[in-house]
PDB file of N, CA, C and O in Angstrom:
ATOM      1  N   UNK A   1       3.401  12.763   7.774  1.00 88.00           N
ATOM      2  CA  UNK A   1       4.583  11.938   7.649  1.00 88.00           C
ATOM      3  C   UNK A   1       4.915  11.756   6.171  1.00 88.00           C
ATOM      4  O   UNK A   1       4.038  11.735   5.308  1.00 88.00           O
ATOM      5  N   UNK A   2       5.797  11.667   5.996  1.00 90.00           N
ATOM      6  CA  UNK A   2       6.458  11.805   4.523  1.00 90.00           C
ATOM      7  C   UNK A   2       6.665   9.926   4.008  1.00 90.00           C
ATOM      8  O   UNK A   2       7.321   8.972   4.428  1.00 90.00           O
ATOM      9  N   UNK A   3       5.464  10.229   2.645  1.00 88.00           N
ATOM     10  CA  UNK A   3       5.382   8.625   2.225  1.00 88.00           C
ATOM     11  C   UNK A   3       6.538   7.853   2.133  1.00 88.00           C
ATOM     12  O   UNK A   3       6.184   6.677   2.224  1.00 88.00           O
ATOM     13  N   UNK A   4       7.720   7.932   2.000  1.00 93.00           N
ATOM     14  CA  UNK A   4       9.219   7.377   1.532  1.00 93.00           C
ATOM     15  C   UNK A   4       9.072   6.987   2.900  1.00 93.00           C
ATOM     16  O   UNK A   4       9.347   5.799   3.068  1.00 93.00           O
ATOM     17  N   UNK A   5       8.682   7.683   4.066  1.00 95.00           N
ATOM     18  CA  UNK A   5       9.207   7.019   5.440  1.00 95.00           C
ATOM     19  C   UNK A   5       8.250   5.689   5.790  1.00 95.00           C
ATOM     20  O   UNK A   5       8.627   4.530   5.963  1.00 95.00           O
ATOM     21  N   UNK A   6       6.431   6.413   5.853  1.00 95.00           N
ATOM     22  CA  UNK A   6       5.752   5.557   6.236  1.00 95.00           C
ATOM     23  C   UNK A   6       5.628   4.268   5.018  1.00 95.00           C
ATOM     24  O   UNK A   6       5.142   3.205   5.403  1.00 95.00           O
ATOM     25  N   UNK A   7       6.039   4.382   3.675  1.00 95.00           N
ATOM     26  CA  UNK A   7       6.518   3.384   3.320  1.00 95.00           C
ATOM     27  C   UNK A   7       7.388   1.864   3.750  1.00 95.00           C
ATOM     28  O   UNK A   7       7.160   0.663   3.605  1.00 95.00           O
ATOM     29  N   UNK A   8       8.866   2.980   4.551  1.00 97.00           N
ATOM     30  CA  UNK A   8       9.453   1.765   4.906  1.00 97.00           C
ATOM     31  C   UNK A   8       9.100   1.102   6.309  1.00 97.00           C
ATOM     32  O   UNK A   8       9.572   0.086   6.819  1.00 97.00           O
ATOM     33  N   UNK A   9       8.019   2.078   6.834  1.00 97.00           N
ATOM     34  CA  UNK A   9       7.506   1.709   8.130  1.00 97.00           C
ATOM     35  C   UNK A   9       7.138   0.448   7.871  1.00 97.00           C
ATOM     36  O   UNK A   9       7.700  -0.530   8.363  1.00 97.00           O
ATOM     37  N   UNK A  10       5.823   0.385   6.798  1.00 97.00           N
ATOM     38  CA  UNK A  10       4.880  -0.360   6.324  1.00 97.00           C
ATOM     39  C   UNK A  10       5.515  -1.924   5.825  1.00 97.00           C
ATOM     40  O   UNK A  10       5.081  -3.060   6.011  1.00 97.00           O
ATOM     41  N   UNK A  11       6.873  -1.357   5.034  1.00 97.00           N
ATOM     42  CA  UNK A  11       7.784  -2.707   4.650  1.00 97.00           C
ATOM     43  C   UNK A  11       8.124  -3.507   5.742  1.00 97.00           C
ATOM     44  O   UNK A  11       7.908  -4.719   5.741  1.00 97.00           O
ATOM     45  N   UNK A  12       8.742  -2.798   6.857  1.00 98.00           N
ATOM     46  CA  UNK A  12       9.144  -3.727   8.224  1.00 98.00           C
ATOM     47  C   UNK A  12       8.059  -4.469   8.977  1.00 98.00           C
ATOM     48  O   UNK A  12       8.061  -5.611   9.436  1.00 98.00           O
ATOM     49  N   UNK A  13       6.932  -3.320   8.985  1.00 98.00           N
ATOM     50  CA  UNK A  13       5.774  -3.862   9.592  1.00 98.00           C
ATOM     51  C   UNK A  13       5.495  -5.300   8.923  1.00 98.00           C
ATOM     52  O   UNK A  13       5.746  -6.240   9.678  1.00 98.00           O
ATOM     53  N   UNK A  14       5.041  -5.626   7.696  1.00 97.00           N
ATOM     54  CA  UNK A  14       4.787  -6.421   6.640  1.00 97.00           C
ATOM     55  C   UNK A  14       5.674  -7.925   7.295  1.00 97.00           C
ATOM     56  O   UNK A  14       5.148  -8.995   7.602  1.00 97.00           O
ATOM     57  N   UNK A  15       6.884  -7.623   7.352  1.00 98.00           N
ATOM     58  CA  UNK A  15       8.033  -8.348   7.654  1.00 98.00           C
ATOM     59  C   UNK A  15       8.278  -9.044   8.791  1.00 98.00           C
ATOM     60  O   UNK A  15       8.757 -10.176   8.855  1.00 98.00           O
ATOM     61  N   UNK A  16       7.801  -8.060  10.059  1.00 98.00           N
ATOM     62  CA  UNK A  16       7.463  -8.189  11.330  1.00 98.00           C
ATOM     63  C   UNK A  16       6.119  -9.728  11.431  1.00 98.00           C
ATOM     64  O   UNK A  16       6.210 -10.719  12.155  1.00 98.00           O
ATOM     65  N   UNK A  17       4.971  -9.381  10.406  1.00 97.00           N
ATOM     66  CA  UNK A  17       3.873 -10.080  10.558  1.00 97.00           C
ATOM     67  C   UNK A  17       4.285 -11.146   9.705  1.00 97.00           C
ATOM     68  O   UNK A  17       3.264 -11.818   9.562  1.00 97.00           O
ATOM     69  N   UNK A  18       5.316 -11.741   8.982  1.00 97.00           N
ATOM     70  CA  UNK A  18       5.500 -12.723   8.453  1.00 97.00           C
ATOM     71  C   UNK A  18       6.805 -13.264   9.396  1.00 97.00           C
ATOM     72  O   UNK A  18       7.378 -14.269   8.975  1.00 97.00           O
ATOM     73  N   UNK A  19       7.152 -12.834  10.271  1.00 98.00           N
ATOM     74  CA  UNK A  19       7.985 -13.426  11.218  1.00 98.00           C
ATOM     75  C   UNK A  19       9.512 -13.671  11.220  1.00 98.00           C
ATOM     76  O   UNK A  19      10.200 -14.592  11.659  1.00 98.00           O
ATOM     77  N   UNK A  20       9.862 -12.257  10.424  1.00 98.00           N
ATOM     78  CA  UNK A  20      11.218 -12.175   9.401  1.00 98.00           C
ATOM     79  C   UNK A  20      11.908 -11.400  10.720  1.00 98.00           C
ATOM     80  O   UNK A  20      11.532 -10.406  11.342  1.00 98.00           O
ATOM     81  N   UNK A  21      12.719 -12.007  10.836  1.00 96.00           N
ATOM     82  CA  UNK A  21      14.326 -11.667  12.435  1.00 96.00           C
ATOM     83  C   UNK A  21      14.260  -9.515  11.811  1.00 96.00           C
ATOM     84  O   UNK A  21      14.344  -8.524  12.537  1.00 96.00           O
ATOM     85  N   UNK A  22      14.155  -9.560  10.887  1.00 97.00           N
ATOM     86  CA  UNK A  22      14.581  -7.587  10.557  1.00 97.00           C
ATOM     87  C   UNK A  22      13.526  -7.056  10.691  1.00 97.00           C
ATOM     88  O   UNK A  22      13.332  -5.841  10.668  1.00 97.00           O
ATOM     89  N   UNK A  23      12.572  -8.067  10.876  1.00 98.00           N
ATOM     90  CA  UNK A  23      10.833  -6.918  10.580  1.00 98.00           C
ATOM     91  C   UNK A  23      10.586  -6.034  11.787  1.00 98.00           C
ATOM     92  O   UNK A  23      11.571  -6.062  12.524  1.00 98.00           O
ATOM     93  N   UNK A  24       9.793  -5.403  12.160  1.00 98.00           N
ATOM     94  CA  UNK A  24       9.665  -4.484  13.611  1.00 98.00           C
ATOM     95  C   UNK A  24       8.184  -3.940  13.288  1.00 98.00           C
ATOM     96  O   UNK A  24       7.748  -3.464  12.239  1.00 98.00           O
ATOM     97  N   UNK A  25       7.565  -4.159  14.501  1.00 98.00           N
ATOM     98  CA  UNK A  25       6.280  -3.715  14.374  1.00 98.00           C
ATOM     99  C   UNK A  25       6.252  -2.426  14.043  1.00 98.00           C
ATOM    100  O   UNK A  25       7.283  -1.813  14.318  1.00 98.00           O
ATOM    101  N   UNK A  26       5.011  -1.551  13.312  1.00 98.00           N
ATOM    102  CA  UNK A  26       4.870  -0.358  12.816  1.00 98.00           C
ATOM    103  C   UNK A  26       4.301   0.121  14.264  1.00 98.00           C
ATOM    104  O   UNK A  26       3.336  -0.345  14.871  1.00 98.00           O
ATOM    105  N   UNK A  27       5.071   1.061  14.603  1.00 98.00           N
ATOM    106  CA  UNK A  27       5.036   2.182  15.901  1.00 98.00           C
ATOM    107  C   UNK A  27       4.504   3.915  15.357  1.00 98.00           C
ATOM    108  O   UNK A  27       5.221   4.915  15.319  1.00 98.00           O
ATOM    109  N   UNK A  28       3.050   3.802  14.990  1.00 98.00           N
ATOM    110  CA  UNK A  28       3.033   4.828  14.774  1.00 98.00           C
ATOM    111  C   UNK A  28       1.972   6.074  15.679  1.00 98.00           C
ATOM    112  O   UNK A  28       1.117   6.883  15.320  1.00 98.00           O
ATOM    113  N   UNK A  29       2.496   5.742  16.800  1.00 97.00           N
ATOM    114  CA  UNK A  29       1.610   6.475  18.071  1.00 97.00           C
ATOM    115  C   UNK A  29       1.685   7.577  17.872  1.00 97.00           C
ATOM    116  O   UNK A  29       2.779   7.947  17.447  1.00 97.00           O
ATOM    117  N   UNK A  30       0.587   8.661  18.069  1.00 97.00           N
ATOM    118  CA  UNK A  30       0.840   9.860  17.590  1.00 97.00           C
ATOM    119  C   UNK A  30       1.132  10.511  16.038  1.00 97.00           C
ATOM    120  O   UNK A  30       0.900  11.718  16.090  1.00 97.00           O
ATOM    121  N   UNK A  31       1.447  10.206  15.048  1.00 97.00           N
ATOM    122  CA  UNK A  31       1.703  10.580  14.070  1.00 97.00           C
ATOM    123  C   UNK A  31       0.892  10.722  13.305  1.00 97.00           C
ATOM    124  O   UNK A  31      -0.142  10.060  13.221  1.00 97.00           O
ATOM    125  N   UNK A  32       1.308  11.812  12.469  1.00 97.00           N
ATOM    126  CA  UNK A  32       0.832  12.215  11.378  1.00 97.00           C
ATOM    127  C   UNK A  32       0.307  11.813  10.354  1.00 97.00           C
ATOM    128  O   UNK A  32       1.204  11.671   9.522  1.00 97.00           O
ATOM    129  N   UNK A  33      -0.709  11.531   9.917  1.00 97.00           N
ATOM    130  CA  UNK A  33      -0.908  10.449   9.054  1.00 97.00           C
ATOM    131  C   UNK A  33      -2.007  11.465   7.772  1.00 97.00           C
ATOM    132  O   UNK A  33      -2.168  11.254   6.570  1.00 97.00           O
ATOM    133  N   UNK A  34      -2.592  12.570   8.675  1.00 96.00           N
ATOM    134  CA  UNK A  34      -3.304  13.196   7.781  1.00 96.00           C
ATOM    135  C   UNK A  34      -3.132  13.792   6.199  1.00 96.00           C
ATOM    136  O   UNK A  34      -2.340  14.603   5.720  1.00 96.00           O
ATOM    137  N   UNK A  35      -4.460  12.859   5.504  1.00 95.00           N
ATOM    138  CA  UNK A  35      -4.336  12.417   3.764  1.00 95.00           C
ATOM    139  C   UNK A  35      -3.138  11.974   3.115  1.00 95.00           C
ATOM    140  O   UNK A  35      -2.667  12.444   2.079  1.00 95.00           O
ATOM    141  N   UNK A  36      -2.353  10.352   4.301  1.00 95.00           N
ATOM    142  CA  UNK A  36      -1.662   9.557   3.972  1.00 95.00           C
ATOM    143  C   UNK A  36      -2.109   8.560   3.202  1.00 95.00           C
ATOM    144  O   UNK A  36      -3.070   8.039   3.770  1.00 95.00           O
ATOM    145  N   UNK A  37      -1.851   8.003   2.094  1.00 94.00           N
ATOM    146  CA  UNK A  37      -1.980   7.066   1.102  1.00 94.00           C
ATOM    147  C   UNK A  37      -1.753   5.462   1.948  1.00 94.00           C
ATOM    148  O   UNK A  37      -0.610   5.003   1.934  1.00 94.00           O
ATOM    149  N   UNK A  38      -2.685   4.792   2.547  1.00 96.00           N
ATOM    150  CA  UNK A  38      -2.571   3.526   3.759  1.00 96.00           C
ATOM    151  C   UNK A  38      -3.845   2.840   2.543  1.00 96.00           C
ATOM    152  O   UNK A  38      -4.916   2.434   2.994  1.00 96.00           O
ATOM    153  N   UNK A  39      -3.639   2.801   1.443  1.00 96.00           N
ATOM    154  CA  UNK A  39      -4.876   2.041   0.857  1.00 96.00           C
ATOM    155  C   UNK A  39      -3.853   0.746   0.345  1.00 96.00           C
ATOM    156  O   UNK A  39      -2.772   0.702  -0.243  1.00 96.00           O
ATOM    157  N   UNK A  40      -4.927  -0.411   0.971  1.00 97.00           N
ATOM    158  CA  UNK A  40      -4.724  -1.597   0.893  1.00 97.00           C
ATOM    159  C   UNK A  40      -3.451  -2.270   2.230  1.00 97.00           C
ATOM    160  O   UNK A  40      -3.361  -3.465   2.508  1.00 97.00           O
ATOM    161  N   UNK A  41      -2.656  -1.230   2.833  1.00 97.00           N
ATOM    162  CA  UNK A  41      -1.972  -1.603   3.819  1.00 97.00           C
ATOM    163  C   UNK A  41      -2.242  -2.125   4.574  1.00 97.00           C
ATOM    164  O   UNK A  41      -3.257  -1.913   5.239  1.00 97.00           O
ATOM    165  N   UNK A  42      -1.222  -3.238   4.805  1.00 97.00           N
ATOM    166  CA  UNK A  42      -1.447  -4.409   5.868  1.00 97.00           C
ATOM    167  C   UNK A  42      -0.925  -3.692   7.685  1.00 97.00           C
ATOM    168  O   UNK A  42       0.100  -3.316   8.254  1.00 97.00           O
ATOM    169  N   UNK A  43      -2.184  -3.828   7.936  1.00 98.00           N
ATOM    170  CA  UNK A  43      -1.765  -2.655   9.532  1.00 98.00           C
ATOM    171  C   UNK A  43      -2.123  -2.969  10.847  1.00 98.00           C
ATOM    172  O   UNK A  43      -2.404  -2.284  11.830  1.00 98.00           O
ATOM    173  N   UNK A  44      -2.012  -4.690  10.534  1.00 98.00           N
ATOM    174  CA  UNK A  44      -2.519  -5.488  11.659  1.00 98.00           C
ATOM    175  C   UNK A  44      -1.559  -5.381  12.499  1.00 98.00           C
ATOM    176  O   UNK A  44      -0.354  -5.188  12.337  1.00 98.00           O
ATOM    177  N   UNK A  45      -2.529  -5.596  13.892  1.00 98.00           N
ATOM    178  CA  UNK A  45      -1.413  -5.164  14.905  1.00 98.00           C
ATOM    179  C   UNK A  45      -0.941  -3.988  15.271  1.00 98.00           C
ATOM    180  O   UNK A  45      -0.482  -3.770  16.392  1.00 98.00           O
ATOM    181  N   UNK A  46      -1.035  -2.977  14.164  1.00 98.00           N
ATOM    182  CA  UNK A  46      -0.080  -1.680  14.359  1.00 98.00           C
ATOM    183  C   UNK A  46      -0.078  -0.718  15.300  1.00 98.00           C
ATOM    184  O   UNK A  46      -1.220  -0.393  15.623  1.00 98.00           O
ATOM    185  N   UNK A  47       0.750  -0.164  15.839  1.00 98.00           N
ATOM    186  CA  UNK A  47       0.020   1.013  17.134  1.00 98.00           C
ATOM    187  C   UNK A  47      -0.061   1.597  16.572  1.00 98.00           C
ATOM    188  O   UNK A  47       0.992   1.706  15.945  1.00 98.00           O
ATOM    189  N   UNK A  48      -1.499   2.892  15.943  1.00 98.00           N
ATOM    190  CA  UNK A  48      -1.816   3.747  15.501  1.00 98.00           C
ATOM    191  C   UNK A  48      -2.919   4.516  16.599  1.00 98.00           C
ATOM    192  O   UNK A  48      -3.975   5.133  16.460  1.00 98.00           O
ATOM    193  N   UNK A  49      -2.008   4.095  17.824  1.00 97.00           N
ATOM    194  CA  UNK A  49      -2.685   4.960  19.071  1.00 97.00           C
ATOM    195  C   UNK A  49      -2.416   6.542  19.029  1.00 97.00           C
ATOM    196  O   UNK A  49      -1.289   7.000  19.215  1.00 97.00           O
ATOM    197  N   UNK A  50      -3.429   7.262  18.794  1.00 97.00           N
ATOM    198  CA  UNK A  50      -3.377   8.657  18.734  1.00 97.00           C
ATOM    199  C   UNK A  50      -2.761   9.265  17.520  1.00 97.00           C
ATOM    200  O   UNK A  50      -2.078  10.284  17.623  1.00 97.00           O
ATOM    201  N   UNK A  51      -2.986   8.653  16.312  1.00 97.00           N
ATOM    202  CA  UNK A  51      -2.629   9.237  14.818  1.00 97.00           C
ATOM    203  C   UNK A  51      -3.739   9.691  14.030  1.00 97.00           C
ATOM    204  O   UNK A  51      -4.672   9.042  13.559  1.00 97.00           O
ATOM    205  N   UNK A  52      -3.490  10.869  13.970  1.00 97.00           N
ATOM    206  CA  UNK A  52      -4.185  11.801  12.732  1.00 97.00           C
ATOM    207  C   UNK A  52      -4.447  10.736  11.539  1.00 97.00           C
ATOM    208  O   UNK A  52      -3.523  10.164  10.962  1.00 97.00           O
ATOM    209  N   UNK A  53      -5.517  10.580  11.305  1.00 96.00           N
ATOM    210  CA  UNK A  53      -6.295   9.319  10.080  1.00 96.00           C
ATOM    211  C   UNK A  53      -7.232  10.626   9.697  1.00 96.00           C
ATOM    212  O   UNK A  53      -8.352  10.262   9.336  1.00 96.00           O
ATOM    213  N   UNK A  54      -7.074  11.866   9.688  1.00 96.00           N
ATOM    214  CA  UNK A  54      -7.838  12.397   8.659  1.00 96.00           C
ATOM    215  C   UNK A  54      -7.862  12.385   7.595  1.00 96.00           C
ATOM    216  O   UNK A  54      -6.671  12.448   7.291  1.00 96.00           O
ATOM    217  N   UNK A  55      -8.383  12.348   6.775  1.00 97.00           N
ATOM    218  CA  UNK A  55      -8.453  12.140   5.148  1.00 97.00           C
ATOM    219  C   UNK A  55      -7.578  10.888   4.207  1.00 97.00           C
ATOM    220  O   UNK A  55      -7.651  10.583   3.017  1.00 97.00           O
ATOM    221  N   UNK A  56      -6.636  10.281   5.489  1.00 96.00           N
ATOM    222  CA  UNK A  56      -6.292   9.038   5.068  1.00 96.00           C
ATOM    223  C   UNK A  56      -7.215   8.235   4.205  1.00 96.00           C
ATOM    224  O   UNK A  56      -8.373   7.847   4.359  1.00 96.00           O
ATOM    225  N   UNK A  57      -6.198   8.093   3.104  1.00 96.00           N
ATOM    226  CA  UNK A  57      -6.950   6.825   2.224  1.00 96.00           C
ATOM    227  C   UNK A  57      -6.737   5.404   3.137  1.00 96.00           C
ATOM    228  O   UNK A  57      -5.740   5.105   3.794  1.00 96.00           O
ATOM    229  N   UNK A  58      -7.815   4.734   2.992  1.00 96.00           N
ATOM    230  CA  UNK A  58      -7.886   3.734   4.123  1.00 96.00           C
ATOM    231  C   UNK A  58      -8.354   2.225   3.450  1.00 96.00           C
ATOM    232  O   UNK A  58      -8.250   1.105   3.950  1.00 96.00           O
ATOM    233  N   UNK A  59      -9.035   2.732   1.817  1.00 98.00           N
ATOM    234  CA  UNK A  59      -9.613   1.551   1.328  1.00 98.00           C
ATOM    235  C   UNK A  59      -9.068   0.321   1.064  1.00 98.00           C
ATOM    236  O   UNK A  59      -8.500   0.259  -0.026  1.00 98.00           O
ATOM    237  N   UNK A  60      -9.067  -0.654   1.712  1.00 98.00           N
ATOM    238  CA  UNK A  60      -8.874  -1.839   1.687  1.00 98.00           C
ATOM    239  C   UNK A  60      -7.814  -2.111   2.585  1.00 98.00           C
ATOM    240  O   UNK A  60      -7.110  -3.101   2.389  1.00 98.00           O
ATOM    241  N   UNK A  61      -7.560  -1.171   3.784  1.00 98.00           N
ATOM    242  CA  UNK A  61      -6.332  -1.377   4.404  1.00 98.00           C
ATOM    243  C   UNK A  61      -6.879  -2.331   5.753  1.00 98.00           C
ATOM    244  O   UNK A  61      -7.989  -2.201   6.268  1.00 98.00           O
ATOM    245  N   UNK A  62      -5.849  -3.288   6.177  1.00 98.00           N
ATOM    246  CA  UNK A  62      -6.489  -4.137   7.213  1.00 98.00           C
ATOM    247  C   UNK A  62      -5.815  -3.617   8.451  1.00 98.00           C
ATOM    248  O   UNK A  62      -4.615  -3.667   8.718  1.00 98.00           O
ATOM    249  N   UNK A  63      -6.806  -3.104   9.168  1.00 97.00           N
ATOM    250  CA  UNK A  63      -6.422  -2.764  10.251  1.00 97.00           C
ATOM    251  C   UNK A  63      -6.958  -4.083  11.711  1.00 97.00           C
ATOM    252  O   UNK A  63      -7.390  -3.662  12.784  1.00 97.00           O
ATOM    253  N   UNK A  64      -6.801  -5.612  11.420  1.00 98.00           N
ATOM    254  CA  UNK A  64      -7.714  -6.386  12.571  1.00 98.00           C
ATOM    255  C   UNK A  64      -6.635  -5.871  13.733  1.00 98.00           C
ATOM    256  O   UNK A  64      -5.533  -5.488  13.338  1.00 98.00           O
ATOM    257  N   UNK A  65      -6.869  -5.860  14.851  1.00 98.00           N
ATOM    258  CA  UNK A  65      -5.916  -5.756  16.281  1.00 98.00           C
ATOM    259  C   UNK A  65      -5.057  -4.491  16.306  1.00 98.00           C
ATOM    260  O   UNK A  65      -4.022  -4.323  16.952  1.00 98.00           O
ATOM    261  N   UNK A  66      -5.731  -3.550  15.409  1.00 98.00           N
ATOM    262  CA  UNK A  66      -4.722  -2.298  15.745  1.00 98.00           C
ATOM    263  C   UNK A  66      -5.050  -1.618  16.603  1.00 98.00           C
ATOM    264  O   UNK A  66      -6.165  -1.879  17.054  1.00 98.00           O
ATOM    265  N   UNK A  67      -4.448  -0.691  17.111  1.00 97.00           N
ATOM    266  CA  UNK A  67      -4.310   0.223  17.980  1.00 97.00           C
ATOM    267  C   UNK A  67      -5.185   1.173  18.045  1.00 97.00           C
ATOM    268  O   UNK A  67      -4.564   1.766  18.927  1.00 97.00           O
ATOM    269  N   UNK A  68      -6.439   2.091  17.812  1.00 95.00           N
ATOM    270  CA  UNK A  68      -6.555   2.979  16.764  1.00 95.00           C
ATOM    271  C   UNK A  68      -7.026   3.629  18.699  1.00 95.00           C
ATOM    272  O   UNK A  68      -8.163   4.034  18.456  1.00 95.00           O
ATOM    273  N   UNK A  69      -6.917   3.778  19.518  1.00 93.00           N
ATOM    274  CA  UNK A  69      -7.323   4.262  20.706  1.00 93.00           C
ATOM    275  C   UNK A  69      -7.447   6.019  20.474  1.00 93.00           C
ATOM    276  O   UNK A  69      -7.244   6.365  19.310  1.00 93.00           O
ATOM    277  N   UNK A  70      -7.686   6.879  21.235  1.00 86.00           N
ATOM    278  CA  UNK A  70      -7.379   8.222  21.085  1.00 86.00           C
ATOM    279  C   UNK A  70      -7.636   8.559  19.332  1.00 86.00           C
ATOM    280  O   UNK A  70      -7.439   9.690  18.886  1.00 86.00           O
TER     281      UNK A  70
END
């Protein structure tokens, strides 16, 4: 997935968890994520049911209640 996108994923997501009317949970079922830059991302909650997390940078990213199934 191309960082400019999962960027603004990450912004809404962010937005979503502070309870902002525009935010939208990060929906990233299936996707691409392999040696995506997710360090320090806030990814609570997120569906990351069935996403490529290979070589994802991951350090310090909070994943409590995510999805990570498959």
């Amino acid at each position: 997935m191309e960082q400019k996108k999962l960027d603004e994923i990450l912004r809404l997501h962010k937005m979503w968890l502070n309870g902002e009317e525009e935010g939208k949970r990060a929906n990233l079922r299936d996707a691409n994520l392999q040696g995506a830059d997710l360090q320090g991302a806030d990814l609570r909650d997120a569906n990351l049911q069935g996403a490529d997390l290979r070589d994802a940078n991951l350090q310090g990213a909070d994943l409590q209640g995510a999805d990570l199934r498959d």
